[in-house]
Structures are given as structure tokens and as C-alpha cells.
PDB file of C-alpha atoms in Angstrom:
ATOM      1  CA  MET A   1      36.474  78.646  12.879  1.00 47.00           C
ATOM      2  CA  HIS A   2      32.842  78.219  11.847  1.00 48.00           C
ATOM      3  CA  SER A   3      30.643  76.463  14.384  1.00 50.00           C
ATOM      4  CA  SER A   4      29.768  73.531  12.094  1.00 53.00           C
ATOM      5  CA  ASN A   5      33.467  72.912  11.418  1.00 56.00           C
ATOM      6  CA  PHE A   6      34.166  73.049  15.146  1.00 59.00           C
ATOM      7  CA  SER A   7      31.451  70.500  15.917  1.00 58.00           C
ATOM      8  CA  SER A   8      32.824  68.273  13.179  1.00 64.00           C
ATOM      9  CA  LEU A   9      36.295  68.543  14.722  1.00 64.00           C
ATOM     10  CA  LEU A  10      34.969  67.564  18.153  1.00 63.00           C
ATOM     11  CA  SER A  11      33.193  64.546  16.674  1.00 62.00           C
ATOM     12  CA  ARG A  12      36.661  63.161  15.901  1.00 63.00           C
ATOM     13  CA  MET A  13      37.678  63.501  19.578  1.00 70.00           C
ATOM     14  CA  PRO A  14      35.330  61.108  21.394  1.00 68.00           C
ATOM     15  CA  ARG A  15      37.809  60.641  24.253  1.00 71.00           C
ATOM     16  CA  LEU A  16      38.205  64.383  24.957  1.00 73.00           C
ATOM     17  CA  GLN A  17      38.024  64.976  28.722  1.00 74.00           C
ATOM     18  CA  ARG A  18      38.307  68.748  29.121  1.00 74.00           C
ATOM     19  CA  LEU A  19      36.922  71.524  26.955  1.00 70.00           C
ATOM     20  CA  GLN A  20      36.919  75.294  27.388  1.00 68.00           C
ATOM     21  CA  ILE A  21      35.443  77.634  24.808  1.00 62.00           C
ATOM     22  CA  HIS A  22      36.092  81.213  25.762  1.00 57.00           C
ATOM     23  CA  LYS A  23      33.442  83.820  25.327  1.00 49.00           C
ATOM     24  CA  SER A  24      35.273  85.716  22.587  1.00 41.00           C
ATOM     25  CA  THR A  25      35.220  82.581  20.444  1.00 40.00           C
ATOM     26  CA  ILE A  26      31.623  81.608  20.969  1.00 40.00           C
ATOM     27  CA  LEU A  27      30.175  85.096  20.663  1.00 40.00           C
ATOM     28  CA  SER A  28      32.098  86.043  17.554  1.00 41.00           C
ATOM     29  CA  ASP A  29      30.468  83.148  15.714  1.00 45.00           C
ATOM     30  CA  LYS A  30      27.138  83.444  17.581  1.00 50.00           C
ATOM     31  CA  TYR A  31      26.846  79.807  18.622  1.00 63.00           C
ATOM     32  CA  ASN A  32      23.187  79.071  19.186  1.00 69.00           C
ATOM     33  CA  PRO A  33      21.922  76.518  21.727  1.00 76.00           C
ATOM     34  CA  ASP A  34      21.437  73.852  19.046  1.00 78.00           C
ATOM     35  CA  GLN A  35      25.152  74.085  18.262  1.00 78.00           C
ATOM     36  CA  VAL A  36      26.034  73.910  21.947  1.00 83.00           C
ATOM     37  CA  ILE A  37      23.973  70.737  22.229  1.00 85.00           C
ATOM     38  CA  ALA A  38      25.895  69.378  19.236  1.00 84.00           C
ATOM     39  CA  ILE A  39      29.192  70.169  20.982  1.00 84.00           C
ATOM     40  CA  LEU A  40      28.113  68.306  24.123  1.00 89.00           C
ATOM     41  CA  SER A  41      26.854  65.364  22.078  1.00 89.00           C
ATOM     42  CA  SER A  42      30.266  65.093  20.405  1.00 87.00           C
ATOM     43  CA  THR A  43      32.165  64.750  23.697  1.00 88.00           C
ATOM     44  CA  PRO A  44      30.702  61.735  25.578  1.00 90.00           C
ATOM     45  CA  LYS A  45      33.862  61.234  27.682  1.00 90.00           C
ATOM     46  CA  ILE A  46      34.077  64.851  28.812  1.00 90.00           C
ATOM     47  CA  GLN A  47      34.946  65.426  32.505  1.00 94.00           C
ATOM     48  CA  SER A  48      35.081  69.228  32.648  1.00 93.00           C
ATOM     49  CA  ILE A  49      33.450  71.745  30.349  1.00 92.00           C
ATOM     50  CA  THR A  50      33.307  75.557  30.163  1.00 90.00           C
ATOM     51  CA  LEU A  51      30.975  77.156  27.621  1.00 86.00           C
ATOM     52  CA  SER A  52      29.593  80.630  26.980  1.00 84.00           C
ATOM     53  CA  ILE A  53      26.273  80.799  25.160  1.00 85.00           C
ATOM     54  CA  GLY A  54      25.061  83.923  23.405  1.00 79.00           C
ATOM     55  CA  LEU A  55      21.323  84.654  23.415  1.00 78.00           C
ATOM     56  CA  SER A  56      19.688  87.241  21.179  1.00 72.00           C
ATOM     57  CA  THR A  57      16.160  85.995  20.481  1.00 70.00           C
ATOM     58  CA  PRO A  58      14.309  82.988  21.935  1.00 68.00           C
ATOM     59  CA  HIS A  59      15.449  79.837  20.185  1.00 67.00           C
ATOM     60  CA  ILE A  60      13.299  76.880  19.118  1.00 68.00           C
ATOM     61  CA  PHE A  61      15.044  73.538  19.553  1.00 68.00           C
ATOM     62  CA  HIS A  62      14.962  70.919  16.844  1.00 63.00           C
ATOM     63  CA  ASP A  63      15.368  67.203  17.604  1.00 66.00           C
ATOM     64  CA  LEU A  64      16.336  67.787  21.227  1.00 75.00           C
ATOM     65  CA  HIS A  65      17.579  64.567  22.823  1.00 85.00           C
ATOM     66  CA  ILE A  66      19.146  63.397  26.086  1.00 92.00           C
ATOM     67  CA  ILE A  67      22.933  63.695  26.202  1.00 94.00           C
ATOM     68  CA  HIS A  68      24.631  61.136  28.456  1.00 95.00           C
ATOM     69  CA  LEU A  69      27.824  62.499  30.039  1.00 96.00           C
ATOM     70  CA  PRO A  70      28.645  59.888  32.719  1.00 95.00           C
ATOM     71  CA  ASN A  71      32.153  61.248  33.427  1.00 95.00           C
ATOM     72  CA  LEU A  72      31.224  64.917  33.689  1.00 96.00           C
ATOM     73  CA  THR A  73      32.173  66.211  37.165  1.00 97.00           C
ATOM     74  CA  SER A  74      32.551  69.957  36.528  1.00 97.00           C
ATOM     75  CA  MET A  75      30.381  72.193  34.368  1.00 96.00           C
ATOM     76  CA  LYS A  76      30.469  75.964  33.859  1.00 95.00           C
ATOM     77  CA  LEU A  77      27.843  77.511  31.596  1.00 93.00           C
ATOM     78  CA  THR A  78      27.576  81.242  30.974  1.00 90.00           C
ATOM     79  CA  PHE A  79      24.514  82.706  29.262  1.00 89.00           C
ATOM     80  CA  LEU A  80      25.075  86.148  27.799  1.00 82.00           C
ATOM     81  CA  ARG A  81      22.581  88.522  26.280  1.00 75.00           C
ATOM     82  CA  LEU A  82      23.611  89.645  22.813  1.00 69.00           C
ATOM     83  CA  PHE A  83      22.537  93.251  22.324  1.00 60.00           C
ATOM     84  CA  THR A  84      20.803  93.406  18.972  1.00 56.00           C
ATOM     85  CA  GLN A  85      17.846  95.400  17.769  1.00 53.00           C
ATOM     86  CA  GLU A  86      15.637  92.334  18.211  1.00 54.00           C
ATOM     87  CA  SER A  87      16.816  91.792  21.808  1.00 51.00           C
ATOM     88  CA  MET A  88      15.683  95.201  23.034  1.00 53.00           C
ATOM     89  CA  THR A  89      12.430  93.526  24.184  1.00 55.00           C
ATOM     90  CA  MET A  90      14.415  91.283  26.566  1.00 57.00           C
ATOM     91  CA  HIS A  91      12.446  92.389  29.644  1.00 64.00           C
ATOM     92  CA  ARG A  92       8.985  91.724  28.241  1.00 73.00           C
ATOM     93  CA  PRO A  93       7.426  88.935  30.339  1.00 76.00           C
ATOM     94  CA  ASP A  94       6.744  86.718  27.325  1.00 78.00           C
ATOM     95  CA  VAL A  95      10.325  87.104  26.073  1.00 76.00           C
ATOM     96  CA  VAL A  96      11.787  86.405  29.526  1.00 78.00           C
ATOM     97  CA  SER A  97       9.613  83.300  29.823  1.00 83.00           C
ATOM     98  CA  ALA A  98      10.789  82.087  26.418  1.00 82.00           C
ATOM     99  CA  PHE A  99      14.445  82.536  27.396  1.00 84.00           C
ATOM    100  CA  GLU A 100      13.846  80.715  30.689  1.00 88.00           C
ATOM    101  CA  THR A 101      12.373  77.793  28.789  1.00 87.00           C
ATOM    102  CA  GLU A 102      15.308  77.795  26.388  1.00 87.00           C
ATOM    103  CA  ILE A 103      17.948  77.805  29.127  1.00 91.00           C
ATOM    104  CA  THR A 104      16.064  75.170  31.125  1.00 92.00           C
ATOM    105  CA  SER A 105      15.825  72.936  28.059  1.00 90.00           C
ATOM    106  CA  ILE A 106      19.602  72.935  27.667  1.00 91.00           C
ATOM    107  CA  PHE A 107      20.061  71.708  31.244  1.00 95.00           C
ATOM    108  CA  ASP A 108      17.191  69.220  30.987  1.00 93.00           C
ATOM    109  CA  CYS A 109      18.796  67.379  28.096  1.00 93.00           C
ATOM    110  CA  ILE A 110      22.088  66.839  30.000  1.00 95.00           C
ATOM    111  CA  GLN A 111      22.334  63.671  32.074  1.00 96.00           C
ATOM    112  CA  CYS A 112      25.411  63.820  34.308  1.00 97.00           C
ATOM    113  CA  ASN A 113      25.066  61.760  37.482  1.00 96.00           C
ATOM    114  CA  ALA A 114      28.715  62.299  38.498  1.00 97.00           C
ATOM    115  CA  LEU A 115      28.469  66.099  38.560  1.00 98.00           C
ATOM    116  CA  HIS A 116      30.134  67.563  41.671  1.00 98.00           C
ATOM    117  CA  SER A 117      30.743  71.178  40.646  1.00 98.00           C
ATOM    118  CA  LEU A 118      28.362  73.547  38.842  1.00 99.00           C
ATOM    119  CA  THR A 119      28.965  77.162  37.881  1.00 98.00           C
ATOM    120  CA  PHE A 120      26.078  79.037  36.293  1.00 98.00           C
ATOM    121  CA  LEU A 121      26.237  82.645  35.113  1.00 94.00           C
ATOM    122  CA  CYS A 122      23.320  84.519  33.574  1.00 91.00           C
ATOM    123  CA  HIS A 123      23.721  88.181  32.668  1.00 80.00           C
ATOM    124  CA  HIS A 124      20.888  90.626  31.904  1.00 75.00           C
ATOM    125  CA  ILE A 125      18.170  87.965  31.890  1.00 79.00           C
ATOM    126  CA  LEU A 126      15.840  88.156  34.885  1.00 80.00           C
ATOM    127  CA  LEU A 127      15.022  84.538  35.606  1.00 86.00           C
ATOM    128  CA  SER A 128      12.119  83.697  37.895  1.00 86.00           C
ATOM    129  CA  ARG A 129      13.171  80.102  38.543  1.00 90.00           C
ATOM    130  CA  LEU A 130      16.303  77.986  38.665  1.00 95.00           C
ATOM    131  CA  PRO A 131      16.828  76.518  35.179  1.00 95.00           C
ATOM    132  CA  PHE A 132      19.187  73.732  36.304  1.00 97.00           C
ATOM    133  CA  ILE A 133      16.816  72.117  38.809  1.00 95.00           C
ATOM    134  CA  GLY A 134      16.681  68.955  36.678  1.00 94.00           C
ATOM    135  CA  LEU A 135      20.367  68.171  37.274  1.00 97.00           C
ATOM    136  CA  PRO A 136      21.388  65.708  40.036  1.00 96.00           C
ATOM    137  CA  LEU A 137      21.865  68.486  42.580  1.00 97.00           C
ATOM    138  CA  HIS A 138      21.727  66.130  45.568  1.00 96.00           C
ATOM    139  CA  VAL A 139      25.319  64.997  44.817  1.00 96.00           C
ATOM    140  CA  LEU A 140      26.615  68.498  44.152  1.00 98.00           C
ATOM    141  CA  GLU A 141      29.467  69.704  46.395  1.00 98.00           C
ATOM    142  CA  THR A 142      30.319  73.064  44.813  1.00 99.00           C
ATOM    143  CA  LEU A 143      27.809  75.577  43.456  1.00 99.00           C
ATOM    144  CA  GLU A 144      28.661  79.035  42.104  1.00 98.00           C
ATOM    145  CA  LEU A 145      25.892  81.286  40.802  1.00 97.00           C
ATOM    146  CA  THR A 146      26.074  84.709  39.162  1.00 95.00           C
ATOM    147  CA  MET A 147      22.547  85.926  38.531  1.00 91.00           C
ATOM    148  CA  PRO A 148      19.705  87.968  40.015  1.00 87.00           C
ATOM    149  CA  MET A 149      18.396  85.741  42.823  1.00 88.00           C
ATOM    150  CA  THR A 150      15.050  85.937  44.601  1.00 88.00           C
ATOM    151  CA  PRO A 151      14.353  84.540  48.114  1.00 91.00           C
ATOM    152  CA  GLU A 152      12.152  81.834  46.577  1.00 93.00           C
ATOM    153  CA  MET A 153      14.939  80.719  44.250  1.00 93.00           C
ATOM    154  CA  MET A 154      17.387  80.756  47.154  1.00 95.00           C
ATOM    155  CA  ALA A 155      15.121  78.508  49.242  1.00 95.00           C
ATOM    156  CA  GLN A 156      14.783  76.081  46.341  1.00 95.00           C
ATOM    157  CA  CYS A 157      18.534  76.119  45.810  1.00 96.00           C
ATOM    158  CA  ILE A 158      19.205  75.213  49.454  1.00 97.00           C
ATOM    159  CA  SER A 159      16.585  72.469  49.569  1.00 96.00           C
ATOM    160  CA  LYS A 160      17.872  70.770  46.401  1.00 97.00           C
ATOM    161  CA  THR A 161      21.589  70.717  47.385  1.00 98.00           C
ATOM    162  CA  PRO A 162      21.803  68.910  50.759  1.00 97.00           C
ATOM    163  CA  ASN A 163      25.444  67.835  50.376  1.00 97.00           C
ATOM    164  CA  LEU A 164      26.883  71.191  49.385  1.00 98.00           C
ATOM    165  CA  VAL A 165      30.354  71.993  50.750  1.00 98.00           C
ATOM    166  CA  SER A 166      30.994  75.306  48.991  1.00 99.00           C
ATOM    167  CA  PHE A 167      28.457  77.922  47.885  1.00 99.00           C
ATOM    168  CA  GLN A 168      28.969  81.254  46.145  1.00 98.00           C
ATOM    169  CA  LEU A 169      26.278  83.653  45.004  1.00 96.00           C
ATOM    170  CA  THR A 170      27.001  86.840  43.105  1.00 93.00           C
ATOM    171  CA  ASP A 171      23.599  88.507  43.215  1.00 87.00           C
ATOM    172  CA  LEU A 172      23.346  90.963  40.334  1.00 78.00           C
ATOM    173  CA  ASP A 173      21.270  94.069  39.907  1.00 67.00           C
ATOM    174  CA  ASP A 174      19.989  94.884  36.445  1.00 57.00           C
ATOM    175  CA  VAL A 175      21.990  97.578  34.704  1.00 51.00           C
ATOM    176  CA  SER A 176      19.393  98.046  32.001  1.00 47.00           C
ATOM    177  CA  THR A 177      16.498  99.046  34.262  1.00 45.00           C
ATOM    178  CA  GLY A 178      18.499 100.181  37.280  1.00 45.00           C
ATOM    179  CA  THR A 179      15.829  99.457  39.861  1.00 47.00           C
ATOM    180  CA  GLN A 180      15.286  97.228  42.848  1.00 48.00           C
ATOM    181  CA  LEU A 181      14.044  94.060  41.217  1.00 53.00           C
ATOM    182  CA  HIS A 182      13.867  91.525  44.017  1.00 63.00           C
ATOM    183  CA  ALA A 183      14.231  91.205  47.764  1.00 73.00           C
ATOM    184  CA  ASP A 184      17.501  90.151  49.356  1.00 81.00           C
ATOM    185  CA  PRO A 185      17.820  86.397  48.613  1.00 88.00           C
ATOM    186  CA  LEU A 186      19.292  85.373  51.979  1.00 89.00           C
ATOM    187  CA  GLN A 187      16.607  85.732  54.633  1.00 91.00           C
ATOM    188  CA  ASP A 188      16.853  85.534  58.441  1.00 92.00           C
ATOM    189  CA  SER A 189      14.803  82.336  58.432  1.00 93.00           C
ATOM    190  CA  TYR A 190      17.260  80.701  56.017  1.00 95.00           C
ATOM    191  CA  LEU A 191      20.249  81.528  58.221  1.00 94.00           C
ATOM    192  CA  PHE A 192      18.360  80.189  61.228  1.00 94.00           C
ATOM    193  CA  ASN A 193      17.933  76.815  59.494  1.00 95.00           C
ATOM    194  CA  LEU A 194      21.620  76.859  58.511  1.00 96.00           C
ATOM    195  CA  THR A 195      22.684  77.376  62.139  1.00 96.00           C
ATOM    196  CA  PRO A 196      23.385  74.324  64.326  1.00 95.00           C
ATOM    197  CA  SER A 197      21.523  74.593  67.620  1.00 91.00           C
ATOM    198  CA  PRO A 198      19.831  72.378  70.239  1.00 88.00           C
ATOM    199  CA  THR A 199      16.447  73.333  68.762  1.00 84.00           C
ATOM    200  CA  ILE A 200      17.303  71.941  65.299  1.00 86.00           C
ATOM    201  CA  LEU A 201      17.782  68.213  64.831  1.00 85.00           C
ATOM    202  CA  PRO A 202      21.022  67.391  62.965  1.00 84.00           C
ATOM    203  CA  THR A 203      18.979  65.652  60.268  1.00 86.00           C
ATOM    204  CA  LEU A 204      17.017  68.863  59.662  1.00 90.00           C
ATOM    205  CA  LEU A 205      20.014  71.205  59.464  1.00 95.00           C
ATOM    206  CA  TRP A 206      20.422  72.768  56.036  1.00 97.00           C
ATOM    207  CA  TRP A 207      23.802  72.281  54.326  1.00 97.00           C
ATOM    208  CA  PRO A 208      25.359  70.268  57.193  1.00 96.00           C
ATOM    209  CA  ASN A 209      28.657  69.854  55.279  1.00 97.00           C
ATOM    210  CA  LEU A 210      29.067  73.543  54.440  1.00 98.00           C
ATOM    211  CA  GLN A 211      32.663  74.787  54.745  1.00 98.00           C
ATOM    212  CA  SER A 212      32.693  77.865  52.504  1.00 98.00           C
ATOM    213  CA  ILE A 213      30.038  80.483  51.754  1.00 98.00           C
ATOM    214  CA  ARG A 214      30.355  83.676  49.729  1.00 98.00           C
ATOM    215  CA  ILE A 215      27.445  86.088  49.185  1.00 95.00           C
ATOM    216  CA  LEU A 216      28.348  89.029  46.957  1.00 93.00           C
ATOM    217  CA  SER A 217      25.751  91.679  46.183  1.00 85.00           C
ATOM    218  CA  ARG A 218      27.099  93.455  43.128  1.00 71.00           C
ATOM    219  CA  LEU A 219      25.838  97.003  42.675  1.00 63.00           C
ATOM    220  CA  MET A 220      26.677  97.739  39.046  1.00 58.00           C
ATOM    221  CA  SER A 221      24.130 100.436  38.245  1.00 56.00           C
ATOM    222  CA  PRO A 222      24.191 103.833  40.027  1.00 55.00           C
ATOM    223  CA  TYR A 223      20.411 103.865  39.906  1.00 52.00           C
ATOM    224  CA  ALA A 224      19.845 100.415  41.404  1.00 54.00           C
ATOM    225  CA  TYR A 225      18.851 100.330  45.021  1.00 52.00           C
ATOM    226  CA  ARG A 226      17.912  97.855  47.704  1.00 54.00           C
ATOM    227  CA  ASP A 227      16.808  98.039  51.302  1.00 56.00           C
ATOM    228  CA  ALA A 228      19.112  96.924  54.091  1.00 57.00           C
ATOM    229  CA  SER A 229      19.982  93.230  54.247  1.00 68.00           C
ATOM    230  CA  ALA A 230      17.071  90.897  54.959  1.00 71.00           C
ATOM    231  CA  PHE A 231      19.128  88.989  57.525  1.00 83.00           C
ATOM    232  CA  SER A 232      20.072  90.711  60.760  1.00 92.00           C
ATOM    233  CA  PRO A 233      23.633  91.135  62.074  1.00 95.00           C
ATOM    234  CA  ALA A 234      22.651  89.138  65.185  1.00 96.00           C
ATOM    235  CA  THR A 235      21.449  86.154  63.122  1.00 96.00           C
ATOM    236  CA  LEU A 236      24.554  86.247  60.923  1.00 97.00           C
ATOM    237  CA  THR A 237      26.848  86.446  63.964  1.00 98.00           C
ATOM    238  CA  GLN A 238      25.154  83.446  65.573  1.00 97.00           C
ATOM    239  CA  PHE A 239      25.366  81.485  62.321  1.00 97.00           C
ATOM    240  CA  LEU A 240      29.096  82.111  61.998  1.00 98.00           C
ATOM    241  CA  LYS A 241      29.773  81.383  65.683  1.00 97.00           C
ATOM    242  CA  SER A 242      27.831  78.131  65.674  1.00 97.00           C
ATOM    243  CA  ARG A 243      29.273  76.926  62.371  1.00 97.00           C
ATOM    244  CA  SER A 244      32.797  77.654  63.630  1.00 95.00           C
ATOM    245  CA  GLU A 245      32.232  75.556  66.751  1.00 92.00           C
ATOM    246  CA  ASN A 246      30.616  72.483  65.142  1.00 91.00           C
ATOM    247  CA  ASN A 247      32.109  69.924  62.770  1.00 90.00           C
ATOM    248  CA  PRO A 248      32.553  70.138  59.881  1.00 93.00           C
ATOM    249  CA  ARG A 249      33.685  73.652  60.692  1.00 95.00           C
ATOM    250  CA  LEU A 250      33.073  76.613  58.435  1.00 97.00           C
ATOM    251  CA  LYS A 251      36.441  77.638  56.982  1.00 97.00           C
ATOM    252  CA  CYS A 252      35.585  80.646  54.828  1.00 98.00           C
ATOM    253  CA  CYS A 253      32.887  83.312  54.725  1.00 98.00           C
ATOM    254  CA  ASP A 254      32.859  86.365  52.448  1.00 98.00           C
ATOM    255  CA  ILE A 255      29.893  88.739  52.324  1.00 96.00           C
ATOM    256  CA  LEU A 256      29.612  91.955  50.342  1.00 93.00           C
ATOM    257  CA  PHE A 257      26.545  93.864  51.528  1.00 90.00           C
ATOM    258  CA  ARG A 258      24.788  96.368  49.265  1.00 84.00           C
ATOM    259  CA  GLN A 259      24.365  98.532  52.337  1.00 83.00           C
ATOM    260  CA  ARG A 260      26.551  98.405  55.408  1.00 87.00           C
ATOM    261  CA  PRO A 261      24.556  96.814  58.272  1.00 90.00           C
ATOM    262  CA  SER A 262      24.767  98.107  61.854  1.00 92.00           C
ATOM    263  CA  PHE A 263      26.658  95.531  63.914  1.00 96.00           C
ATOM    264  CA  SER A 264      26.780  96.085  67.670  1.00 97.00           C
ATOM    265  CA  GLU A 265      30.131  96.335  69.458  1.00 97.00           C
ATOM    266  CA  ALA A 266      29.541  92.899  71.002  1.00 98.00           C
ATOM    267  CA  GLU A 267      28.806  91.356  67.585  1.00 98.00           C
ATOM    268  CA  LEU A 268      31.922  92.903  66.055  1.00 98.00           C
ATOM    269  CA  GLU A 269      33.989  91.603  68.975  1.00 97.00           C
ATOM    270  CA  THR A 270      32.596  88.102  68.437  1.00 98.00           C
ATOM    271  CA  LEU A 271      33.337  88.222  64.709  1.00 98.00           C
ATOM    272  CA  GLN A 272      36.883  89.449  65.280  1.00 97.00           C
ATOM    273  CA  GLY A 273      37.377  86.599  67.753  1.00 97.00           C
ATOM    274  CA  LEU A 274      36.201  84.024  65.200  1.00 96.00           C
ATOM    275  CA  LYS A 275      38.608  85.451  62.671  1.00 95.00           C
ATOM    276  CA  LYS A 276      41.541  85.563  65.081  1.00 93.00           C
ATOM    277  CA  HIS A 277      41.079  82.488  67.267  1.00 89.00           C
ATOM    278  CA  ALA A 278      38.714  80.082  65.476  1.00 88.00           C
ATOM    279  CA  GLY A 279      40.629  80.026  62.192  1.00 90.00           C
ATOM    280  CA  LEU A 280      37.690  81.367  60.183  1.00 96.00           C
ATOM    281  CA  LYS A 281      38.678  83.234  57.027  1.00 97.00           C
ATOM    282  CA  LEU A 282      36.139  86.025  57.358  1.00 98.00           C
ATOM    283  CA  ARG A 283      35.602  89.133  55.244  1.00 97.00           C
ATOM    284  CA  LEU A 284      32.540  91.332  55.658  1.00 97.00           C
ATOM    285  CA  ASN A 285      32.385  94.437  53.458  1.00 95.00           C
ATOM    286  CA  GLY A 286      29.666  96.976  52.824  1.00 91.00           C
ATOM    287  CA  ALA A 287      29.066  98.914  49.615  1.00 85.00           C
ATOM    288  CA  ARG A 288      28.942 102.686  49.893  1.00 82.00           C
ATOM    289  CA  CYS A 289      25.917 104.506  48.606  1.00 72.00           C
ATOM    290  CA  PRO A 290      26.578 106.144  45.208  1.00 64.00           C
ATOM    291  CA  SER A 291      25.536 109.590  46.432  1.00 60.00           C
ATOM    292  CA  VAL A 292      27.253 111.439  43.598  1.00 49.00           C
ATOM    293  CA  TRP A 293      25.326 109.389  41.066  1.00 49.00           C
ATOM    294  CA  GLU A 294      21.943 110.045  42.636  1.00 48.00           C
ATOM    295  CA  PHE A 295      21.744 113.227  40.573  1.00 45.00           C
ATOM    296  CA  GLY A 296      22.802 111.478  37.406  1.00 52.00           C
ATOM    297  CA  PRO A 297      26.176 111.931  35.676  1.00 54.00           C
ATOM    298  CA  ASP A 298      27.301 115.415  34.644  1.00 54.00           C
ATOM    299  CA  SER A 299      24.338 117.155  36.290  1.00 55.00           C
ATOM    300  CA  PRO A 300      24.530 120.786  37.489  1.00 59.00           C
ATOM    301  CA  GLU A 301      24.793 119.568  41.097  1.00 57.00           C
ATOM    302  CA  THR A 302      27.858 117.394  40.467  1.00 54.00           C
ATOM    303  CA  GLY A 303      29.654 118.808  37.436  1.00 55.00           C
ATOM    304  CA  LEU A 304      31.650 116.446  35.265  1.00 55.00           C
ATOM    305  CA  VAL A 305      31.617 112.925  36.684  1.00 54.00           C
ATOM    306  CA  GLU A 306      34.042 110.235  35.640  1.00 56.00           C
ATOM    307  CA  PRO A 307      32.250 106.879  35.392  1.00 53.00           C
ATOM    308  CA  PRO A 308      33.605 104.323  37.875  1.00 56.00           C
ATOM    309  CA  ASN A 309      35.780 101.522  36.516  1.00 56.00           C
ATOM    310  CA  SER A 310      35.107  98.039  37.855  1.00 56.00           C
ATOM    311  CA  SER A 311      37.790  96.226  35.861  1.00 59.00           C
ATOM    312  CA  LYS A 312      40.455  96.621  38.565  1.00 68.00           C
ATOM    313  CA  LEU A 313      38.250  95.741  41.543  1.00 78.00           C
ATOM    314  CA  SER A 314      38.122  92.438  43.378  1.00 86.00           C
ATOM    315  CA  ASP A 315      34.779  90.700  43.800  1.00 87.00           C
ATOM    316  CA  MET A 316      34.689  92.013  47.398  1.00 91.00           C
ATOM    317  CA  GLU A 317      34.736  95.643  46.265  1.00 87.00           C
ATOM    318  CA  CYS A 318      31.991  97.927  44.964  1.00 82.00           C
ATOM    319  CA  ILE A 319      32.575 100.373  42.125  1.00 79.00           C
ATOM    320  CA  PHE A 320      31.194 103.213  44.274  1.00 77.00           C
ATOM    321  CA  GLY A 321      33.435 102.484  47.275  1.00 84.00           C
ATOM    322  CA  THR A 322      33.661  99.816  49.939  1.00 90.00           C
ATOM    323  CA  ASP A 323      33.692  99.859  53.744  1.00 92.00           C
ATOM    324  CA  VAL A 324      35.542  97.044  55.513  1.00 95.00           C
ATOM    325  CA  ILE A 325      33.483  95.763  58.454  1.00 95.00           C
ATOM    326  CA  VAL A 326      35.596  92.780  59.545  1.00 95.00           C
TER     327      VAL A 326
END
């Protein structure tokens, strides 16, 4: 169905409450952001929406206006880079800035004061700021992000979402450049401020209602690399212990490290105890270093190398192998 026909169809459904447009549909017809805005404008009663938006070249909006979605409680937006000859300049600073402005503009025109759940995915576009900062994040309870995340963006994310109950970050590397692009987003100082303790007033504790946290560092390129985690095993262990002993208690924690950290025997014993006796659903995994790929595929040192297949892996597994820590 052509995009204009689809928008016309939606305009005859003003009471529609749930809409999902799968990526195969939206990409095959190359819906541009103007058309996505038209879709949202045609569904004023929408409560839940899932959209995938294809980006090839920076888009100039025409007649951008505020869209009032008072019943919207759940939103999932995926921004995908369309690989065309024109998009090969995607990593030029001016092009990246233009895409950031475009994505931010889409969020800025959406007014949704009842929003409780936000899922944002951005592939192969290296954002330098959070584009959804204009949304009413103070009421948000669930936030799921799939994107390259810097420590500065992480700090802003925490500060703008005080009532968060569930947080998931899938921190991506960049398969096109295959290099270390940013520091680990979760720093020791952030975990310290997330940890209840006598030295932190309850009113100053970050994410006091947190019950689930998942941090997944996805190593998709054999040439990407990153130093060891920016938060220490001791700080993480204390965070999990304290959160498991104070109400509301942390119920779930999943972390996939890009490199396996060195936990002490005492720290591992504490973590096992939290998992066994405190009722914490805890999974800590570490990605194995892609040593075979360090030479490049099919090099004289390695012979023929079969590329790893990530399609059958869970989000707690790395395509180059995974070590279970806890």
C-alpha cells in the first residue's frame, strides 16, 4: 500500500487505539518523517504505537505542527539507516547533526503527557545527544534504548527520568567504522548515586523506584574494541546488595560486559547469595575477545573463517562467545 493511501485510511479511524507498522512495510515504501507525522496526526486516540522510520538523507520538514496524543501511554520508534549511495556520508559531522535535528524534531512535535513506556532504537547513526528529551520523561516508568550511548547522555537520561521503574540499554558499537567510539556509558559515580546508603539522602537517590535494570554491550563488529568497564566490580556488587535490601527492591539485573571484569571471590560469593537468597534475578555475562578476527577474516594466520551468526543468540550472548559470570 502506498504511504499516502495508508495515511488516508488512518484518517478514517480516529478512534484507533493501537498501531504497529512493521519495518518491512515502512522500509519497502520508504516512509519519510513527514509521512510518519501524518500517520500520528491521523490517530488522536492512539494508546500504543510502534513505528520504524527509514532515513537516507537529512529531511526538511514542511508545516511541522504539534500533535496532541493525550491517550498515548506506550511508544516504540525505530530509526533505521537506509543504505543508499547518498547515505554513504552518514558519519560526516554535518550529516550526523542534520539527522539529529530531524529525529529530535519528530519527538518535539509529539505531546503525550500520559506516556509511561518509551522504546527508542537508532541504528548506525551516532547521536551526540538524546533526541527525545522534550517528552514528559518525569512520568516515564519504562525506558528501553538501543543506540550508542555516551556517559554524558547516560547522565542526562538518569536525571530526566526520576520515576523510572525499568531501564534497559543496549549499547551498540558501530559496525561501519569498527572502532571504539565512546567511553562506557555507566560510570562508577553513576552507580554510587544509584546505591542507597547512609551518606545519600533518600531525596537525592537516583531512580529510587528502580526494580529492573539491563545493560547490554553489544559487540557486533570484530574490529570494535573498548576498555574494561568504567564501573568497578566492587561498586556494582555494593549497588546490587544495597538495592536488594531496600524497598522497593531490585527484582532483575542483567549485564552483558564487553570484557569480562575481574570479580573477587568475596564479590562473587555475595552476588551468588543475592541470586539464591534475596530473590534477585541476576545474570552477569562477559563477551569473549574475538581473537580469531583480530587478523581479519580469511587471513594467512587463520585460514578460512566462517562469519559468526547472531540471529540465533539471545540478547545476553555475544557473537564471538560468552562467559557466564553469575
